[in-house]
JSON list of C-alpha atoms in Angstrom, two decimals:
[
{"chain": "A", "resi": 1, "resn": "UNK", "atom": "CA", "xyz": [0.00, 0.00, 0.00]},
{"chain": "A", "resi": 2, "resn": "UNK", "atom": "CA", "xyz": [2.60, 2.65, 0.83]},
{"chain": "A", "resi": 3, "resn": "UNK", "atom": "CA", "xyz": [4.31, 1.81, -2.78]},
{"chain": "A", "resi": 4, "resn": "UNK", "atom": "CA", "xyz": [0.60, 3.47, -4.19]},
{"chain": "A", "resi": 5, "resn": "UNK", "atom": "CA", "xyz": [0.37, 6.03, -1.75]},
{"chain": "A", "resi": 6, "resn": "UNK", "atom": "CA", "xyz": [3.94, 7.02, -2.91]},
{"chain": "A", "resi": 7, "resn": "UNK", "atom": "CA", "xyz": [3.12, 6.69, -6.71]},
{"chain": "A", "resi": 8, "resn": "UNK", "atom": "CA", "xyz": [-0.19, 8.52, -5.96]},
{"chain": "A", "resi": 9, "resn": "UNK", "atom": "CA", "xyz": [1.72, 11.14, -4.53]},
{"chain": "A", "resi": 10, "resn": "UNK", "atom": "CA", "xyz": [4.28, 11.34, -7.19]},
{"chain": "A", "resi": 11, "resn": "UNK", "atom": "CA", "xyz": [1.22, 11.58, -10.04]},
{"chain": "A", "resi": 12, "resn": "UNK", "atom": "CA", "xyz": [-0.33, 14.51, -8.25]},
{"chain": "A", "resi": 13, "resn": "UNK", "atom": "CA", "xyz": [3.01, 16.67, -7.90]},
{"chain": "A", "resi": 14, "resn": "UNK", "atom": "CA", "xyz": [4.23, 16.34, -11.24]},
{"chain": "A", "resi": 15, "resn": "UNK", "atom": "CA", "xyz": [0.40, 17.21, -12.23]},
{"chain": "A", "resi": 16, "resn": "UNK", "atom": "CA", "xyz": [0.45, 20.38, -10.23]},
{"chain": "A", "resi": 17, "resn": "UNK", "atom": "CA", "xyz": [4.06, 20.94, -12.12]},
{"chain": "A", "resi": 18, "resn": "UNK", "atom": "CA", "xyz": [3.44, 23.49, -15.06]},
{"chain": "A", "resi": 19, "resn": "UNK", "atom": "CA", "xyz": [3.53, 22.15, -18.52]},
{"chain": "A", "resi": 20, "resn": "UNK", "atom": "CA", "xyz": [2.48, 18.52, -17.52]},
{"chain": "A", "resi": 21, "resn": "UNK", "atom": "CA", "xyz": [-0.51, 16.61, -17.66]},
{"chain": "A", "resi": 22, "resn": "UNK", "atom": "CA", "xyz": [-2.45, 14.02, -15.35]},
{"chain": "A", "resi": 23, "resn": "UNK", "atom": "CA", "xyz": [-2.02, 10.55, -16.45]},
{"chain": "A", "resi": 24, "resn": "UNK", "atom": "CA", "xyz": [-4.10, 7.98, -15.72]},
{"chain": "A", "resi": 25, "resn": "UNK", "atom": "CA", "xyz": [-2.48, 5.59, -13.27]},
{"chain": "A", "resi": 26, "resn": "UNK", "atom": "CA", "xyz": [-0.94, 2.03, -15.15]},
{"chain": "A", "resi": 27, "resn": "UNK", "atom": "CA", "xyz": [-4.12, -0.21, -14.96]},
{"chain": "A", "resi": 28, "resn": "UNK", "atom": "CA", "xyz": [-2.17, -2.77, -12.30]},
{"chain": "A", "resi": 29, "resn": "UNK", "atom": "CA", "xyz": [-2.36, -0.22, -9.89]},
{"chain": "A", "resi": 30, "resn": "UNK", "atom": "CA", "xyz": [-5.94, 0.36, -10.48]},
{"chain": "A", "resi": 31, "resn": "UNK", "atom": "CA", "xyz": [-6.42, -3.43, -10.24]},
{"chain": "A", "resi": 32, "resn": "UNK", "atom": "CA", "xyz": [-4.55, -3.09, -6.77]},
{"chain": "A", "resi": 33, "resn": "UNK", "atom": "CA", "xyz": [-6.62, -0.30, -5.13]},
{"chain": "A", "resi": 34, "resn": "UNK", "atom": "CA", "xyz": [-10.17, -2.59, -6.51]},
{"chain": "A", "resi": 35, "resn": "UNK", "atom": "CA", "xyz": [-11.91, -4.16, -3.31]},
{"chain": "A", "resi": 36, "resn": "UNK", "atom": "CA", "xyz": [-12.13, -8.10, -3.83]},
{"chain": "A", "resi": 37, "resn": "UNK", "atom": "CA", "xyz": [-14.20, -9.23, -1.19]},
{"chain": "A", "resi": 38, "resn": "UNK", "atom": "CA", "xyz": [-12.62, -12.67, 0.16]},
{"chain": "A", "resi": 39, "resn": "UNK", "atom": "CA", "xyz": [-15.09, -15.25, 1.45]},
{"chain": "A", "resi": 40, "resn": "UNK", "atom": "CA", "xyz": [-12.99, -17.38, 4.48]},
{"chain": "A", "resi": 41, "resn": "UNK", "atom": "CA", "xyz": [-13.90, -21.04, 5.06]},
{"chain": "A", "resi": 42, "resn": "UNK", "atom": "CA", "xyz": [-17.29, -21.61, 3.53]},
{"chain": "A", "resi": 43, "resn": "UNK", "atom": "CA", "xyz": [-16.99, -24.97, 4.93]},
{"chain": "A", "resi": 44, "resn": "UNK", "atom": "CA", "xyz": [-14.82, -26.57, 6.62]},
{"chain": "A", "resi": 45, "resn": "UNK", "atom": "CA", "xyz": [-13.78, -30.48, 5.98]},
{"chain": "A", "resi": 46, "resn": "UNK", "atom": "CA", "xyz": [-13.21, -33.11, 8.28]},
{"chain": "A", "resi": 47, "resn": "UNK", "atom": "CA", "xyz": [-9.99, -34.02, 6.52]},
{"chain": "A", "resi": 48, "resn": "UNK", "atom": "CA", "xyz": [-6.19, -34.27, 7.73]},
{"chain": "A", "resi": 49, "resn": "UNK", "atom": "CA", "xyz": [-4.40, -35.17, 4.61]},
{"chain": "A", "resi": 50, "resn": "UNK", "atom": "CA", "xyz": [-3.25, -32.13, 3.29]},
{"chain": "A", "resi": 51, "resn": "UNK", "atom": "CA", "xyz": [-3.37, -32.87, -0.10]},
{"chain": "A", "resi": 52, "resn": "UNK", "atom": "CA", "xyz": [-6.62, -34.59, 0.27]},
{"chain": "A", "resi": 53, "resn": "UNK", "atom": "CA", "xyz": [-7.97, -31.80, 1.82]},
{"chain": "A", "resi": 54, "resn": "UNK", "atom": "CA", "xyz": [-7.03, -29.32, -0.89]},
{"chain": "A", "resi": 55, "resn": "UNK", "atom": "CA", "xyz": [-8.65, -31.93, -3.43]},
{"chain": "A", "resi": 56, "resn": "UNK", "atom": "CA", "xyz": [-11.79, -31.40, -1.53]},
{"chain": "A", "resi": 57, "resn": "UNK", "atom": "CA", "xyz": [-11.72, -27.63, -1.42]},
{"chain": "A", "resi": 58, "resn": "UNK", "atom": "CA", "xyz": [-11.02, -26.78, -5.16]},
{"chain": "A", "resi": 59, "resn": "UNK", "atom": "CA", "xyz": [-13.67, -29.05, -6.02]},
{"chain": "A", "resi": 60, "resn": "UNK", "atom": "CA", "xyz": [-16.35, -26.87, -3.54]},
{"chain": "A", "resi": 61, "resn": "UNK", "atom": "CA", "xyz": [-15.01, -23.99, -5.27]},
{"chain": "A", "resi": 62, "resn": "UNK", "atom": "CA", "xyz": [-15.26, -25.63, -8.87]},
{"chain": "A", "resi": 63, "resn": "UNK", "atom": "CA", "xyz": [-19.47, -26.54, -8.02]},
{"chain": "A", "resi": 64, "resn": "UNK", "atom": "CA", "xyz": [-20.22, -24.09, -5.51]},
{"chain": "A", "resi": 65, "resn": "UNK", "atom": "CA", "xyz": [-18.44, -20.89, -8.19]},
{"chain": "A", "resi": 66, "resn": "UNK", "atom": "CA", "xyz": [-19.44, -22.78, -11.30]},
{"chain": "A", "resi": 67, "resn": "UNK", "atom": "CA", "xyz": [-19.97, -18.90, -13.05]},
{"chain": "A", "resi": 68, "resn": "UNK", "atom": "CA", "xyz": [-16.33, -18.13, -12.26]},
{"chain": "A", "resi": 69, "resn": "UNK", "atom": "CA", "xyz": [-12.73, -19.71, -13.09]},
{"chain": "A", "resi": 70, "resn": "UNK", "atom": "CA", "xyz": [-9.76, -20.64, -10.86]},
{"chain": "A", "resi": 71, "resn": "UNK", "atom": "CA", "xyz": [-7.59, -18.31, -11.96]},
{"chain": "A", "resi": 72, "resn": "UNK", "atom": "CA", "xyz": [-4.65, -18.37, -9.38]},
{"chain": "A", "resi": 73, "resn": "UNK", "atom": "CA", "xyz": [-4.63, -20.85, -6.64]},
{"chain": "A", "resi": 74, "resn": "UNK", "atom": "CA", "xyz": [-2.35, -21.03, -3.84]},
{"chain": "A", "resi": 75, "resn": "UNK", "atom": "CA", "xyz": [-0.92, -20.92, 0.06]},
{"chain": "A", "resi": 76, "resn": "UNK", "atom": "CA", "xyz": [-0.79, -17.88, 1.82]},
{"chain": "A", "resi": 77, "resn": "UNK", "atom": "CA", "xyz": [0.24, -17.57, 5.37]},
{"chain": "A", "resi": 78, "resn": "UNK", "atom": "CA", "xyz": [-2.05, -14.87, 7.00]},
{"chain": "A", "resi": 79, "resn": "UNK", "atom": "CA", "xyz": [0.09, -13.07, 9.72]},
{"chain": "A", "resi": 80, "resn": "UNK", "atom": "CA", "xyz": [-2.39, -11.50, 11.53]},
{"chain": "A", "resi": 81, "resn": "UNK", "atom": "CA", "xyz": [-4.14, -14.61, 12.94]},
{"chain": "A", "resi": 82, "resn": "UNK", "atom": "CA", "xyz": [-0.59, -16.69, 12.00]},
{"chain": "A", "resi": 83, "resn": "UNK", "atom": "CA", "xyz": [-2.76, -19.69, 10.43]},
{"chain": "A", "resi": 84, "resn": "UNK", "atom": "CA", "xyz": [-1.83, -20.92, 6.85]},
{"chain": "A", "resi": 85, "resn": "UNK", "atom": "CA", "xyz": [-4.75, -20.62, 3.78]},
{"chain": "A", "resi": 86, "resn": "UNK", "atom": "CA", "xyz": [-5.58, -22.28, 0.56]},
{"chain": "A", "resi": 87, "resn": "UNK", "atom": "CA", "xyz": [-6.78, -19.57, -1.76]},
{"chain": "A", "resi": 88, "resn": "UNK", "atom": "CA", "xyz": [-8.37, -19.53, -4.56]},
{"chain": "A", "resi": 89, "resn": "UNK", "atom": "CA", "xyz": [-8.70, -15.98, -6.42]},
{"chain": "A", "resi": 90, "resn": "UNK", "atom": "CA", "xyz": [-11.46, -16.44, -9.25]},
{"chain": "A", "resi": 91, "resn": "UNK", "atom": "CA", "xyz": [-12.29, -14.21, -11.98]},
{"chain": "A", "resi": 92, "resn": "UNK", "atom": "CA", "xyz": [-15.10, -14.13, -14.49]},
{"chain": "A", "resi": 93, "resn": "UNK", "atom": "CA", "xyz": [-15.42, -14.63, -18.74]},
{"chain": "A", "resi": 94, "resn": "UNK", "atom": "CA", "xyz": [-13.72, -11.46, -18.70]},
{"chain": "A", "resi": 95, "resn": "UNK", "atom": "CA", "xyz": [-10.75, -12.16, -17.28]},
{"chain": "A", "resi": 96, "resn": "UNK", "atom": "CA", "xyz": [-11.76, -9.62, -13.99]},
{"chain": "A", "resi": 97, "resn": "UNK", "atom": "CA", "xyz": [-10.70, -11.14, -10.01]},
{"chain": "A", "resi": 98, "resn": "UNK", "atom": "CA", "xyz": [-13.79, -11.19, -9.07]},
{"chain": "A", "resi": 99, "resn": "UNK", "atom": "CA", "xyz": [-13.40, -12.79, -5.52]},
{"chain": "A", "resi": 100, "resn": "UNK", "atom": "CA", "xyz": [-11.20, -15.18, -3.46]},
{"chain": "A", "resi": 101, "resn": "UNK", "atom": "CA", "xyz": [-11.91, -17.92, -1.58]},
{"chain": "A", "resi": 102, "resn": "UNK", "atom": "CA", "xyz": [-9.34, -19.03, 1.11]},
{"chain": "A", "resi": 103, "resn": "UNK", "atom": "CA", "xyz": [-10.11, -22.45, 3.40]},
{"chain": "A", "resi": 104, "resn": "UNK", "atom": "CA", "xyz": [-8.19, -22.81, 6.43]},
{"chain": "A", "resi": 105, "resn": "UNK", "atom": "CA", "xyz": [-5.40, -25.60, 6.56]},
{"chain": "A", "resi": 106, "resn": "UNK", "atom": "CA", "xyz": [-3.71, -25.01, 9.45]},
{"chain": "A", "resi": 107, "resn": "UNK", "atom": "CA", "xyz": [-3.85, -28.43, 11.25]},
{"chain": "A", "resi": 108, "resn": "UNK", "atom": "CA", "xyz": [-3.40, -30.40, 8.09]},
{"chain": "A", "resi": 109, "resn": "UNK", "atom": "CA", "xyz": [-0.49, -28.30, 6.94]},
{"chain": "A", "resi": 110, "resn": "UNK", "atom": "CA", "xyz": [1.54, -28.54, 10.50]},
{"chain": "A", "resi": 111, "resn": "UNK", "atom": "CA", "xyz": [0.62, -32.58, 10.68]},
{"chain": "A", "resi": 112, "resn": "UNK", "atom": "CA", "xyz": [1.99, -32.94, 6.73]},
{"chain": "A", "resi": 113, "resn": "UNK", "atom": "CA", "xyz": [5.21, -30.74, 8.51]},
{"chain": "A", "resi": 114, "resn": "UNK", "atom": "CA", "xyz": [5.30, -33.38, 11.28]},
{"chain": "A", "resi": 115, "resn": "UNK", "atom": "CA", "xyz": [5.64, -36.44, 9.29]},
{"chain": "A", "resi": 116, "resn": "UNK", "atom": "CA", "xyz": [7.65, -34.56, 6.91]},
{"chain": "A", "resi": 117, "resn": "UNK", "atom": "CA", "xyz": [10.28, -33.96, 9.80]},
{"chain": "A", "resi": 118, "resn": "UNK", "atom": "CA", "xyz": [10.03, -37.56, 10.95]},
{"chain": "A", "resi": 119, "resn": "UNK", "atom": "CA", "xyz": [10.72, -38.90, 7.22]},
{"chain": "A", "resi": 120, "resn": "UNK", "atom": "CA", "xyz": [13.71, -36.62, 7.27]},
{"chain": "A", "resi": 121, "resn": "UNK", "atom": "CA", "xyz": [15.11, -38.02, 10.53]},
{"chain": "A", "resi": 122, "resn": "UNK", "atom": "CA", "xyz": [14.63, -41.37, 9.65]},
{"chain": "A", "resi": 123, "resn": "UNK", "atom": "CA", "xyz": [16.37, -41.26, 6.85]},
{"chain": "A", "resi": 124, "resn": "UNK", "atom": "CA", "xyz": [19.21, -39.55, 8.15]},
{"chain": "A", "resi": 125, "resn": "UNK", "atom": "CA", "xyz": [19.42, -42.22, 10.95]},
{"chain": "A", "resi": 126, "resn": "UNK", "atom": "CA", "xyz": [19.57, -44.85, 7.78]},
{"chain": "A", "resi": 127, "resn": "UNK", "atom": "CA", "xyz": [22.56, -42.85, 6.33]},
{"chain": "A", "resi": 128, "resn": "UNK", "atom": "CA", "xyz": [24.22, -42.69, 9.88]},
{"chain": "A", "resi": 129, "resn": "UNK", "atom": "CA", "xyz": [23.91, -46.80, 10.32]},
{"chain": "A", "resi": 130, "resn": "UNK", "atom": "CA", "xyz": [25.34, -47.64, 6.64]},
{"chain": "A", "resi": 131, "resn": "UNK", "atom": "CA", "xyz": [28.25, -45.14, 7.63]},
{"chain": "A", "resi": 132, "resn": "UNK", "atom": "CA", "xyz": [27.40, -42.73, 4.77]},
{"chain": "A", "resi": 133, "resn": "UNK", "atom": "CA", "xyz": [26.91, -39.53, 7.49]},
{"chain": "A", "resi": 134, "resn": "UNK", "atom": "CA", "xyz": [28.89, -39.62, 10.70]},
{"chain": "A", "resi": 135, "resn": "UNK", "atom": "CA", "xyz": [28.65, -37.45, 13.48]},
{"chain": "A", "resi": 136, "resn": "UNK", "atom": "CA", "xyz": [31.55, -35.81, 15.66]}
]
């Protein structure tokens, strides 16, 4: 936001400068300052499979937003509550971000971390039996 305010800024002084014209501001920047409503779990599933559970979520989008496409989908982590999202932004035939959806996957993400960590240490006690690693 302060990268707009700044470019805002910018735009109006050299427009108050003689001999210069407003421009219209770059049409990203317009995107930017748009208000896209986000919806935030529209339901939540009993699911702790993380890649199950994001199966499950873009297919709610996909029936329950049938008028609108996927058009980025992702992982954000939201630092103001400090919980992890699945988004979906969608946008409609013409190409406009309409909306985005973003499900909750907290617990599913931090148990996939878990056995993710365990994997790692396993393996690494493998490597330290066959004499690959060793430790000092």
């Amino acid at each position: 936001m302060l990268g707009l305010a700044s470019l805002a800024m910018a735009q109006e002084k050299k427009a108050n400068q003689p001999g210069t014209q407003q421009q219209e501001s770059p049409p990203e920047i317009q995107e930017e300052s748009k208000d896209i409503p986000t919806i935030t779990n529209p339901v939540v599933f009993d699911e702790k499979n993380l890649d199950k559970l994001k199966e499950k979520q873009r297919e709610y989008v996909k029936k329950h937003y049938a008028n609108y496409q996927i058009w980025i989908e992702g992982e954000k982590t939201d630092y103001v509550d400090s919980r992890r999202y699945s988004t979906f932004d969608l946008e409609n035939e013409e190409g406009e971000h309409i909306m985005t959806v973003r499900f909750d996957i907290e617990e599913a993400y931090q148990a996939y971390m878990k056995k993710h960590q365990k994997e790692i240490k396993r393996q690494a006690e493998e490597l330290i039996k066959k004499g690959i690693i060793q430790i000092e």
